Amino acid sequence: MKLASLEAIVRVLNDAHARYLVVGGLAVAAHGYGRATFDVDAEYDNALLGELLPGVPARFVRIETLLRMKETAGRAKDLEDIRQLRLLQGSCGNEQ
């Protein structure tokens, strides 16, 4: 997915005051482990407010929920995301 397309989607959601969360690969990247993703996953729940790009606010799934979602999916890429995110949590010395 092109960054401009993603930015447009988030801007429309924000302008509409829609309740959404970015989950999946984009949420993994927002928590520090950048990997390629080819889609946008959205969920409605408890949000962590961040920026998709400078000046483009977005709501991301909290790391605890993201880890549970990844564990449930159980695919190889999800298990690698879990491993990388846990490594990052350890290096930061805190739970987000």
Coordinates of N, CA, C and O in Angstrom, one line a residue:
M1 N 0.8 -1.2 0.0 CA 0.0 0.0 0.0 C 0.9 1.2 0.0 O 1.9 1.3 0.7
K2 N 0.5 2.2 -0.8 CA 1.3 3.4 -0.9 C 1.0 4.3 0.4 O -0.1 4.4 0.9
L3 N 2.0 5.0 0.8 CA 1.9 5.8 2.0 C 0.8 6.9 1.8 O 0.1 7.2 2.7
A4 N 0.7 7.5 0.6 CA -0.3 8.5 0.3 C -1.7 7.9 0.5 O -2.6 8.6 1.0
S5 N -1.9 6.7 0.1 CA -3.2 6.1 0.3 C -3.5 5.9 1.7 O -4.7 6.2 2.2
L6 N -2.6 5.4 2.5 CA -2.8 5.2 3.9 C -3.0 6.5 4.6 O -4.0 6.7 5.4
E7 N -2.3 7.6 4.3 CA -2.5 8.9 4.8 C -3.9 9.4 4.5 O -4.6 9.9 5.4
A8 N -4.4 9.2 3.3 CA -5.7 9.6 2.9 C -6.8 8.9 3.7 O -7.7 9.5 4.2
I9 N -6.6 7.6 3.9 CA -7.6 6.8 4.7 C -7.6 7.4 6.2 O -8.7 7.6 6.7
V10 N -6.5 7.6 6.8 CA -6.4 8.0 8.2 C -7.0 9.5 8.3 O -7.8 9.8 9.2
R11 N -6.7 10.3 7.3 CA -7.3 11.7 7.4 C -8.8 11.6 7.3 O -9.5 12.4 8.0
V12 N -9.3 10.8 6.4 CA -10.8 10.7 6.3 C -11.4 10.2 7.6 O -12.4 10.7 8.0
L13 N -10.8 9.2 8.1 CA -11.3 8.7 9.4 C -11.3 9.7 10.5 O -12.2 9.9 11.3
N14 N -10.1 10.4 10.6 CA -10.0 11.5 11.6 C -11.0 12.6 11.3 O -11.7 13.1 12.3
D15 N -11.1 13.0 10.1 CA -12.1 14.1 9.8 C -13.5 13.8 10.1 O -14.3 14.6 10.5
A16 N -13.8 12.5 10.0 CA -15.2 12.0 10.2 C -15.4 11.7 11.7 O -16.5 11.2 12.1
H17 N -14.3 11.9 12.5 CA -14.4 11.5 13.9 C -14.8 10.1 14.2 O -15.5 9.7 15.1
A18 N -14.3 9.2 13.2 CA -14.6 7.8 13.3 C -13.8 7.2 14.5 O -12.7 7.6 14.8
R19 N -14.4 6.2 15.1 CA -13.7 5.4 16.1 C -13.0 4.3 15.4 O -13.6 3.4 14.8
Y20 N -11.7 4.2 15.5 CA -10.9 3.2 14.8 C -9.6 3.0 15.5 O -9.2 3.9 16.3
L21 N -9.0 1.9 15.2 CA -7.6 1.6 15.7 C -6.9 1.0 14.5 O -7.4 0.2 13.8
V22 N -5.6 1.3 14.4 CA -4.8 0.7 13.4 C -4.2 -0.6 14.1 O -3.6 -0.4 15.2
V23 N -4.3 -1.7 13.5 CA -3.8 -3.0 14.1 C -3.0 -3.7 13.0 O -2.8 -3.1 11.9
G24 N -2.5 -4.9 13.3 CA -1.8 -5.6 12.3 C -0.4 -5.1 12.1 O 0.2 -4.5 13.0
G25 N 0.1 -5.2 10.9 CA 1.5 -4.8 10.6 C 1.8 -3.4 10.8 O 2.9 -3.0 11.3
L26 N 0.8 -2.5 10.6 CA 1.1 -1.1 10.8 C 1.2 -0.8 12.3 O 2.0 0.1 12.7
A27 N 0.4 -1.5 13.1 CA 0.5 -1.3 14.6 C 1.9 -1.9 15.1 O 2.5 -1.3 16.0
V28 N 2.3 -3.0 14.5 CA 3.6 -3.5 14.8 C 4.7 -2.5 14.6 O 5.6 -2.2 15.4
A29 N 4.6 -1.8 13.4 CA 5.6 -0.8 13.1 C 5.5 0.4 14.0 O 6.5 0.9 14.4
A30 N 4.3 0.8 14.4 CA 4.1 1.9 15.3 C 4.8 1.6 16.7 O 5.2 2.5 17.4
H31 N 4.8 0.3 17.0 CA 5.4 -0.1 18.3 C 6.9 -0.3 18.2 O 7.6 -0.8 19.1
G32 N 7.5 -0.1 17.0 CA 8.9 -0.1 16.9 C 9.6 -1.1 15.9 O 10.7 -1.1 15.7
Y33 N 8.8 -2.1 15.5 CA 9.4 -3.1 14.6 C 8.8 -2.9 13.2 O 7.7 -3.3 12.9
G34 N 9.6 -2.3 12.3 CA 9.1 -2.0 11.0 C 9.3 -3.2 10.1 O 10.3 -3.7 9.9
R35 N 8.2 -3.6 9.5 CA 8.2 -4.6 8.5 C 7.2 -4.3 7.4 O 6.3 -3.5 7.6
A36 N 7.3 -4.9 6.3 CA 6.4 -4.6 5.2 C 5.0 -5.1 5.5 O 4.8 -6.2 6.1
T37 N 4.0 -4.4 5.1 CA 2.6 -4.8 5.2 C 1.9 -4.3 3.9 O 2.3 -3.4 3.3
F38 N 0.9 -5.1 3.6 CA 0.2 -4.8 2.3 C -1.3 -4.5 2.4 O -2.0 -4.4 1.5
D39 N -1.7 -4.2 3.7 CA -3.1 -3.9 3.9 C -3.2 -3.0 5.1 O -2.3 -2.7 5.8
V40 N -4.4 -2.6 5.3 CA -4.8 -1.8 6.5 C -5.8 -2.6 7.3 O -6.8 -3.0 6.8
D41 N -5.5 -2.9 8.6 CA -6.4 -3.5 9.5 C -6.9 -2.5 10.5 O -6.1 -1.7 11.0
A42 N -8.2 -2.4 10.7 CA -8.7 -1.5 11.7 C -9.6 -2.2 12.7 O -10.2 -3.2 12.3
E43 N -9.6 -1.8 13.9 CA -10.4 -2.4 15.0 C -10.9 -1.3 15.8 O -10.4 -0.2 15.8
Y44 N -11.9 -1.5 16.6 CA -12.5 -0.5 17.5 C -12.2 -1.0 18.9 O -12.7 -2.0 19.3
D45 N -11.5 -0.2 19.7 CA -11.2 -0.6 21.0 C -10.5 0.6 21.7 O -10.5 1.7 21.2
N46 N -9.8 0.3 22.7 CA -9.0 1.1 23.5 C -7.8 1.6 22.7 O -7.1 0.7 22.1
A47 N -7.5 2.9 22.6 CA -6.5 3.3 21.6 C -5.2 3.9 22.3 O -5.3 4.5 23.4
L48 N -4.2 3.8 21.6 CA -2.9 4.5 21.9 C -2.8 5.6 20.8 O -2.8 5.3 19.6
L49 N -2.8 6.9 21.2 CA -2.8 7.9 20.2 C -1.3 8.2 19.8 O -0.4 8.3 20.6
G50 N -1.1 8.2 18.5 CA 0.3 8.4 18.0 C 0.1 9.2 16.6 O -0.9 9.7 16.3
E51 N 1.2 9.2 15.9 CA 1.2 9.8 14.6 C 1.6 8.8 13.5 O 2.6 8.0 13.7
L52 N 0.8 8.7 12.5 CA 1.2 7.9 11.3 C 2.3 8.5 10.6 O 3.3 7.8 10.2
L53 N 2.2 9.8 10.4 CA 3.3 10.6 9.8 C 3.3 11.9 10.6 O 2.3 12.2 11.3
P54 N 4.3 12.7 10.5 CA 4.3 14.0 11.3 C 3.0 14.8 10.9 O 2.7 15.0 9.7
G55 N 2.2 15.2 11.9 CA 1.0 15.9 11.6 C -0.2 15.1 11.2 O -1.3 15.7 11.0
V56 N -0.1 13.8 11.2 CA -1.2 12.9 10.8 C -1.5 12.0 12.0 O -0.9 10.9 12.1
P57 N -2.3 12.4 13.0 CA -2.6 11.6 14.1 C -3.4 10.3 13.8 O -4.1 10.3 12.8
A58 N -3.1 9.3 14.5 CA -3.8 8.0 14.3 C -3.9 7.3 15.6 O -3.2 7.5 16.5
R59 N -4.9 6.4 15.7 CA -5.1 5.6 16.9 C -4.6 4.2 16.6 O -5.0 3.6 15.7
F60 N -3.7 3.7 17.5 CA -3.1 2.4 17.3 C -3.6 1.5 18.5 O -3.8 1.9 19.6
V61 N -3.7 0.2 18.2 CA -4.0 -0.8 19.2 C -2.9 -0.8 20.2 O -1.7 -0.6 19.9
R62 N -3.2 -1.0 21.5 CA -2.2 -1.1 22.5 C -1.4 -2.4 22.4 O -2.0 -3.4 21.9
I63 N -0.2 -2.3 22.8 CA 0.7 -3.5 22.6 C 0.2 -4.8 23.2 O 0.3 -5.8 22.6
E64 N -0.4 -4.7 24.4 CA -0.9 -5.9 25.0 C -2.0 -6.6 24.1 O -2.0 -7.8 24.0
T65 N -2.9 -5.8 23.6 CA -3.9 -6.3 22.7 C -3.3 -6.8 21.4 O -3.7 -7.8 20.9
L66 N -2.4 -6.0 20.9 CA -1.7 -6.5 19.6 C -1.1 -7.8 19.8 O -1.2 -8.7 18.9
L67 N -0.4 -8.0 20.9 CA 0.3 -9.3 21.1 C -0.7 -10.4 21.2 O -0.5 -11.5 20.7
R68 N -1.8 -10.2 21.9 CA -2.9 -11.2 22.0 C -3.4 -11.5 20.6 O -3.7 -12.7 20.3
M69 N -3.7 -10.5 19.8 CA -4.2 -10.7 18.4 C -3.2 -11.5 17.6 O -3.6 -12.5 16.9
K70 N -1.9 -11.2 17.7 CA -0.9 -11.9 17.0 C -0.8 -13.4 17.4 O -0.6 -14.3 16.6
E71 N -0.9 -13.6 18.8 CA -0.8 -15.0 19.3 C -2.0 -15.8 18.8 O -1.9 -16.9 18.4
T72 N -3.2 -15.2 18.7 CA -4.4 -15.9 18.2 C -4.2 -16.2 16.8 O -4.6 -17.3 16.4
A73 N -3.7 -15.3 16.0 CA -3.5 -15.6 14.5 C -2.5 -16.7 14.3 O -2.7 -17.6 13.5
G74 N -1.4 -16.6 15.0 CA -0.5 -17.7 15.1 C 0.3 -18.0 13.8 O 1.0 -19.0 13.7
R75 N 0.2 -17.1 12.8 CA 1.0 -17.3 11.5 C 2.4 -17.1 11.8 O 2.8 -16.4 12.8
A76 N 3.3 -17.5 10.9 CA 4.7 -17.3 11.0 C 5.1 -15.8 11.2 O 5.9 -15.5 12.0
K77 N 4.5 -15.0 10.4 CA 4.8 -13.6 10.4 C 4.3 -13.0 11.8 O 4.9 -12.1 12.3
D78 N 3.2 -13.5 12.3 CA 2.7 -13.0 13.6 C 3.6 -13.4 14.7 O 3.9 -12.6 15.6
L79 N 4.1 -14.6 14.7 CA 5.0 -15.1 15.7 C 6.3 -14.3 15.7 O 6.9 -14.0 16.7
E80 N 6.8 -13.9 14.5 CA 8.0 -13.1 14.3 C 7.7 -11.7 14.9 O 8.6 -11.1 15.5
D81 N 6.5 -11.2 14.6 CA 6.2 -9.9 15.1 C 6.2 -9.9 16.7 O 6.7 -9.0 17.3
I82 N 5.6 -11.0 17.2 CA 5.6 -11.1 18.7 C 7.0 -11.1 19.2 O 7.4 -10.4 20.2
R83 N 7.9 -11.9 18.6 CA 9.3 -12.0 19.0 C 10.0 -10.6 19.0 O 10.6 -10.2 20.0
Q84 N 9.8 -9.9 17.9 CA 10.5 -8.6 17.7 C 9.9 -7.6 18.7 O 10.7 -6.8 19.3
L85 N 8.6 -7.6 18.9 CA 8.0 -6.6 19.8 C 8.4 -6.9 21.3 O 8.7 -6.0 22.0
R86 N 8.5 -8.2 21.6 CA 9.0 -8.5 23.0 C 10.5 -8.1 23.2 O 10.8 -7.7 24.3
L87 N 11.3 -8.3 22.1 CA 12.7 -7.8 22.2 C 12.7 -6.3 22.4 O 13.5 -5.8 23.2
L88 N 11.9 -5.6 21.7 CA 11.9 -4.1 21.8 C 11.4 -3.7 23.2 O 11.9 -2.8 23.8
Q89 N 10.4 -4.4 23.7 CA 9.9 -4.1 25.1 C 11.0 -4.3 26.1 O 11.2 -3.5 27.0
G90 N 11.8 -5.4 25.9 CA 12.9 -5.7 26.8 C 14.0 -4.6 26.8 O 14.6 -4.2 27.8
S91 N 14.3 -4.1 25.5 CA 15.3 -3.1 25.4 C 14.9 -1.7 25.9 O 15.7 -0.9 26.3
C92 N 13.5 -1.5 25.9 CA 13.0 -0.2 26.4 C 12.9 -0.3 27.9 O 12.7 0.7 28.6
G93 N 12.8 -1.5 28.5 CA 12.7 -1.7 29.9 C 11.3 -1.3 30.5 O 11.2 -1.1 31.6
N94 N 10.3 -1.3 29.6 CA 8.9 -1.0 30.0 C 7.9 -1.7 29.2 O 8.2 -2.1 28.1
E95 N 6.7 -1.7 29.7 CA 5.5 -2.2 28.9 C 4.8 -1.0 28.5 O 4.6 -0.1 29.2
Q96 N 4.4 -1.0 27.2 CA 3.6 0.2 26.7 C 2.2 0.0 26.8 O 1.7 -1.1 26.7

